[in-house]
Amino acid sequence: MALSKVSKIVVGALTTGGVSGAGAYTYYELTKETIKDKLGDKLLDFGTTDNTKWKARADILAKDQSTTLSAGLAKIKQEKDTDGSKVKGWCEKNIKNKFVSEEDSLFQEIRKYCTYHIKDKVGVVVEETWSSSNSKNNDKLKKVNGDAETKLSATMKNIKAKLSASDTTKDDNALKTWCLATYEKPFEKEDTQEIEDVKEYCAVITQ
């Protein structure tokens, strides 16, 4: 990580023995990784490129029923954010905080509201309407048999079983529920089974 001018001064002082314990702590604080450093290109663009995605994040916040929202997000939700600009401003401010841990509540909120989601990065047009007459995605999964079925992920096997069941475990909405929930998960990386399942079974089928 490139050091700022201030950091270089502290480093110089440390190497010449001119810094006390307090100075060493200052150096640690200056060079400690921020949330922005940690997330890098997973963060939404703070210019105009991702305006529609910021609006989508504001829509998600408006529906958030969590009782543990931070004061900043709770205020934005109460005031209403019609274009996503308030959420974007909150994110731009809070990513400057030091990274504490993956489990830190602030980090978790930033992952949810300030980064790309799977839907944004999956590379296909995903099905979002899921009308009662649209059974193409369900049918595609239900028709997987033989060797191909053995290669299904555990998640897809479970969903297929629910779609195909003839007893009380039958759930025609199993795939829909999984896809819609997975779309909004923070994007981690391309080569995951979850991403492959979304591409294969949640994409819009036009024929």
PDB file of C-alpha atoms in Angstrom, residues 11-126:
ATOM      1  CA  VAL A  11       8.200   5.912   9.078  1.00  0.00           C
ATOM      2  CA  GLY A  12      11.323   8.040   8.865  1.00  0.00           C
ATOM      3  CA  ALA A  13      11.036   8.963  12.496  1.00  0.00           C
ATOM      4  CA  LEU A  14      10.509   5.364  13.502  1.00  0.00           C
ATOM      5  CA  THR A  15      13.549   4.129  11.598  1.00  0.00           C
ATOM      6  CA  THR A  16      15.778   6.764  13.193  1.00  0.00           C
ATOM      7  CA  GLY A  17      14.503   5.979  16.679  1.00  0.00           C
ATOM      8  CA  GLY A  18      12.877   9.361  17.070  1.00  0.00           C
ATOM      9  CA  VAL A  19       9.353   8.209  17.869  1.00  0.00           C
ATOM     10  CA  SER A  20       7.955   7.164  21.224  1.00  0.00           C
ATOM     11  CA  GLY A  21       5.296   4.532  21.822  1.00  0.00           C
ATOM     12  CA  ALA A  22       2.658   7.150  21.102  1.00  0.00           C
ATOM     13  CA  GLY A  23       4.309   7.824  17.764  1.00  0.00           C
ATOM     14  CA  ALA A  24       4.291   4.148  16.906  1.00  0.00           C
ATOM     15  CA  TYR A  25       0.579   4.047  17.643  1.00  0.00           C
ATOM     16  CA  THR A  26       0.072   7.058  15.369  1.00  0.00           C
ATOM     17  CA  TYR A  27       1.887   5.228  12.588  1.00  0.00           C
ATOM     18  CA  TYR A  28      -0.316   2.191  13.130  1.00  0.00           C
ATOM     19  CA  GLU A  29      -3.454   4.313  12.889  1.00  0.00           C
ATOM     20  CA  LEU A  30      -2.214   6.128   9.786  1.00  0.00           C
ATOM     21  CA  THR A  31      -1.465   2.944   7.902  1.00  0.00           C
ATOM     22  CA  LYS A  32      -4.305   0.758   9.166  1.00  0.00           C
ATOM     23  CA  GLU A  33      -6.560  -0.515   6.379  1.00  0.00           C
ATOM     24  CA  THR A  34      -9.802   1.392   5.819  1.00  0.00           C
ATOM     25  CA  ILE A  35     -13.086  -0.168   4.743  1.00  0.00           C
ATOM     26  CA  LYS A  36     -12.530   1.441   1.345  1.00  0.00           C
ATOM     27  CA  ASP A  37      -9.128  -0.272   1.108  1.00  0.00           C
ATOM     28  CA  LYS A  38     -10.671  -3.578   2.106  1.00  0.00           C
ATOM     29  CA  LEU A  39     -13.501  -3.528  -0.430  1.00  0.00           C
ATOM     30  CA  GLY A  40     -11.733  -1.850  -3.347  1.00  0.00           C
ATOM     31  CA  ASP A  41     -13.531  -2.360  -6.663  1.00  0.00           C
ATOM     32  CA  LYS A  42     -16.446  -4.112  -4.968  1.00  0.00           C
ATOM     33  CA  LEU A  43     -17.708  -0.643  -4.042  1.00  0.00           C
ATOM     34  CA  LEU A  44     -20.273   1.028  -6.272  1.00  0.00           C
ATOM     35  CA  ASP A  45     -19.044   3.972  -8.324  1.00  0.00           C
ATOM     36  CA  PHE A  46     -19.440   7.294  -6.530  1.00  0.00           C
ATOM     37  CA  GLY A  47     -19.762   9.270  -9.750  1.00  0.00           C
ATOM     38  CA  THR A  48     -22.809   8.966 -12.010  1.00  0.00           C
ATOM     39  CA  THR A  49     -22.115   5.543 -13.547  1.00  0.00           C
ATOM     40  CA  ASP A  50     -24.049   3.582 -10.922  1.00  0.00           C
ATOM     41  CA  ASN A  51     -26.912   5.991 -10.246  1.00  0.00           C
ATOM     42  CA  THR A  52     -29.553   3.339 -10.963  1.00  0.00           C
ATOM     43  CA  LYS A  53     -27.841   0.977  -8.538  1.00  0.00           C
ATOM     44  CA  TRP A  54     -27.772   3.637  -5.816  1.00  0.00           C
ATOM     45  CA  LYS A  55     -31.506   4.117  -6.361  1.00  0.00           C
ATOM     46  CA  ALA A  56     -31.913   0.345  -5.989  1.00  0.00           C
ATOM     47  CA  ARG A  57     -30.006   0.442  -2.687  1.00  0.00           C
ATOM     48  CA  ALA A  58     -32.332   3.188  -1.436  1.00  0.00           C
ATOM     49  CA  ASP A  59     -35.302   1.000  -2.381  1.00  0.00           C
ATOM     50  CA  ILE A  60     -33.807  -1.903  -0.413  1.00  0.00           C
ATOM     51  CA  LEU A  61     -33.291   0.370   2.599  1.00  0.00           C
ATOM     52  CA  ALA A  62     -36.907   1.537   2.423  1.00  0.00           C
ATOM     53  CA  LYS A  63     -38.007  -2.101   2.792  1.00  0.00           C
ATOM     54  CA  ASP A  64     -35.462  -3.007   5.476  1.00  0.00           C
ATOM     55  CA  GLN A  65     -37.308  -4.165   8.594  1.00  0.00           C
ATOM     56  CA  SER A  66     -34.166  -4.587  10.695  1.00  0.00           C
ATOM     57  CA  THR A  67     -34.319  -3.179  14.212  1.00  0.00           C
ATOM     58  CA  THR A  68     -30.540  -2.782  14.307  1.00  0.00           C
ATOM     59  CA  LEU A  69     -30.019  -0.237  11.526  1.00  0.00           C
ATOM     60  CA  SER A  70     -27.311   2.288  12.330  1.00  0.00           C
ATOM     61  CA  ALA A  71     -28.522   5.777  13.229  1.00  0.00           C
ATOM     62  CA  GLY A  72     -27.372   7.162   9.880  1.00  0.00           C
ATOM     63  CA  LEU A  73     -29.253   4.650   7.756  1.00  0.00           C
ATOM     64  CA  ALA A  74     -32.303   4.767  10.023  1.00  0.00           C
ATOM     65  CA  LYS A  75     -32.454   8.531   9.512  1.00  0.00           C
ATOM     66  CA  ILE A  76     -32.182   8.170   5.726  1.00  0.00           C
ATOM     67  CA  LYS A  77     -34.954   5.574   5.766  1.00  0.00           C
ATOM     68  CA  GLN A  78     -37.180   7.875   7.816  1.00  0.00           C
ATOM     69  CA  GLU A  79     -36.499  10.890   5.596  1.00  0.00           C
ATOM     70  CA  LYS A  80     -36.889   8.802   2.404  1.00  0.00           C
ATOM     71  CA  ASP A  81     -34.271   8.735  -0.342  1.00  0.00           C
ATOM     72  CA  THR A  82     -35.960   8.923  -3.735  1.00  0.00           C
ATOM     73  CA  ASP A  83     -32.847   8.801  -5.904  1.00  0.00           C
ATOM     74  CA  GLY A  84     -30.199   7.040  -3.813  1.00  0.00           C
ATOM     75  CA  SER A  85     -28.113  10.162  -3.260  1.00  0.00           C
ATOM     76  CA  LYS A  86     -28.453  10.021   0.528  1.00  0.00           C
ATOM     77  CA  VAL A  87     -27.393   6.385   0.685  1.00  0.00           C
ATOM     78  CA  LYS A  88     -24.471   7.185  -1.609  1.00  0.00           C
ATOM     79  CA  GLY A  89     -23.410  10.061   0.642  1.00  0.00           C
ATOM     80  CA  TRP A  90     -23.621   7.841   3.727  1.00  0.00           C
ATOM     81  CA  CYS A  91     -21.483   5.218   2.019  1.00  0.00           C
ATOM     82  CA  GLU A  92     -18.887   7.683   0.763  1.00  0.00           C
ATOM     83  CA  LYS A  93     -18.465   9.008   4.305  1.00  0.00           C
ATOM     84  CA  ASN A  94     -18.389   5.697   6.156  1.00  0.00           C
ATOM     85  CA  ILE A  95     -16.000   3.774   3.900  1.00  0.00           C
ATOM     86  CA  LYS A  96     -13.290   6.067   5.283  1.00  0.00           C
ATOM     87  CA  ASN A  97     -13.582   4.321   8.659  1.00  0.00           C
ATOM     88  CA  LYS A  98     -10.931   1.810   9.671  1.00  0.00           C
ATOM     89  CA  PHE A  99     -11.663  -1.811   8.854  1.00  0.00           C
ATOM     90  CA  VAL A 100     -12.314  -3.747  12.071  1.00  0.00           C
ATOM     91  CA  SER A 101     -13.579  -7.159  10.990  1.00  0.00           C
ATOM     92  CA  GLU A 102     -15.899  -8.905   8.546  1.00  0.00           C
ATOM     93  CA  GLU A 103     -18.436  -9.264  11.372  1.00  0.00           C
ATOM     94  CA  ASP A 104     -18.394  -5.579  12.335  1.00  0.00           C
ATOM     95  CA  SER A 105     -21.925  -4.144  12.058  1.00  0.00           C
ATOM     96  CA  LEU A 106     -20.797  -1.076  10.091  1.00  0.00           C
ATOM     97  CA  PHE A 107     -18.861  -3.246   7.647  1.00  0.00           C
ATOM     98  CA  GLN A 108     -21.915  -5.474   7.183  1.00  0.00           C
ATOM     99  CA  GLU A 109     -24.107  -2.466   6.388  1.00  0.00           C
ATOM    100  CA  ILE A 110     -21.568  -1.141   3.925  1.00  0.00           C
ATOM    101  CA  ARG A 111     -21.435  -4.540   2.210  1.00  0.00           C
ATOM    102  CA  LYS A 112     -25.219  -4.463   1.884  1.00  0.00           C
ATOM    103  CA  TYR A 113     -25.732  -0.886   0.762  1.00  0.00           C
ATOM    104  CA  CYS A 114     -22.479   0.305  -0.806  1.00  0.00           C
ATOM    105  CA  THR A 115     -21.163  -2.590  -2.890  1.00  0.00           C
ATOM    106  CA  TYR A 116     -22.139  -4.456  -6.018  1.00  0.00           C
ATOM    107  CA  HIS A 117     -24.626  -7.262  -5.572  1.00  0.00           C
ATOM    108  CA  ILE A 118     -24.643 -10.583  -7.388  1.00  0.00           C
ATOM    109  CA  LYS A 119     -27.382  -9.306  -9.703  1.00  0.00           C
ATOM    110  CA  ASP A 120     -25.108  -6.467 -10.823  1.00  0.00           C
ATOM    111  CA  LYS A 121     -22.189  -8.702 -11.746  1.00  0.00           C
ATOM    112  CA  VAL A 122     -23.657 -11.994 -12.892  1.00  0.00           C
ATOM    113  CA  GLY A 123     -23.484 -11.064 -16.585  1.00  0.00           C
ATOM    114  CA  VAL A 124     -26.988 -12.217 -17.532  1.00  0.00           C
ATOM    115  CA  VAL A 125     -30.440 -10.661 -17.420  1.00  0.00           C
ATOM    116  CA  VAL A 126     -32.025 -12.238 -14.360  1.00  0.00           C
TER     117      VAL A 126
END
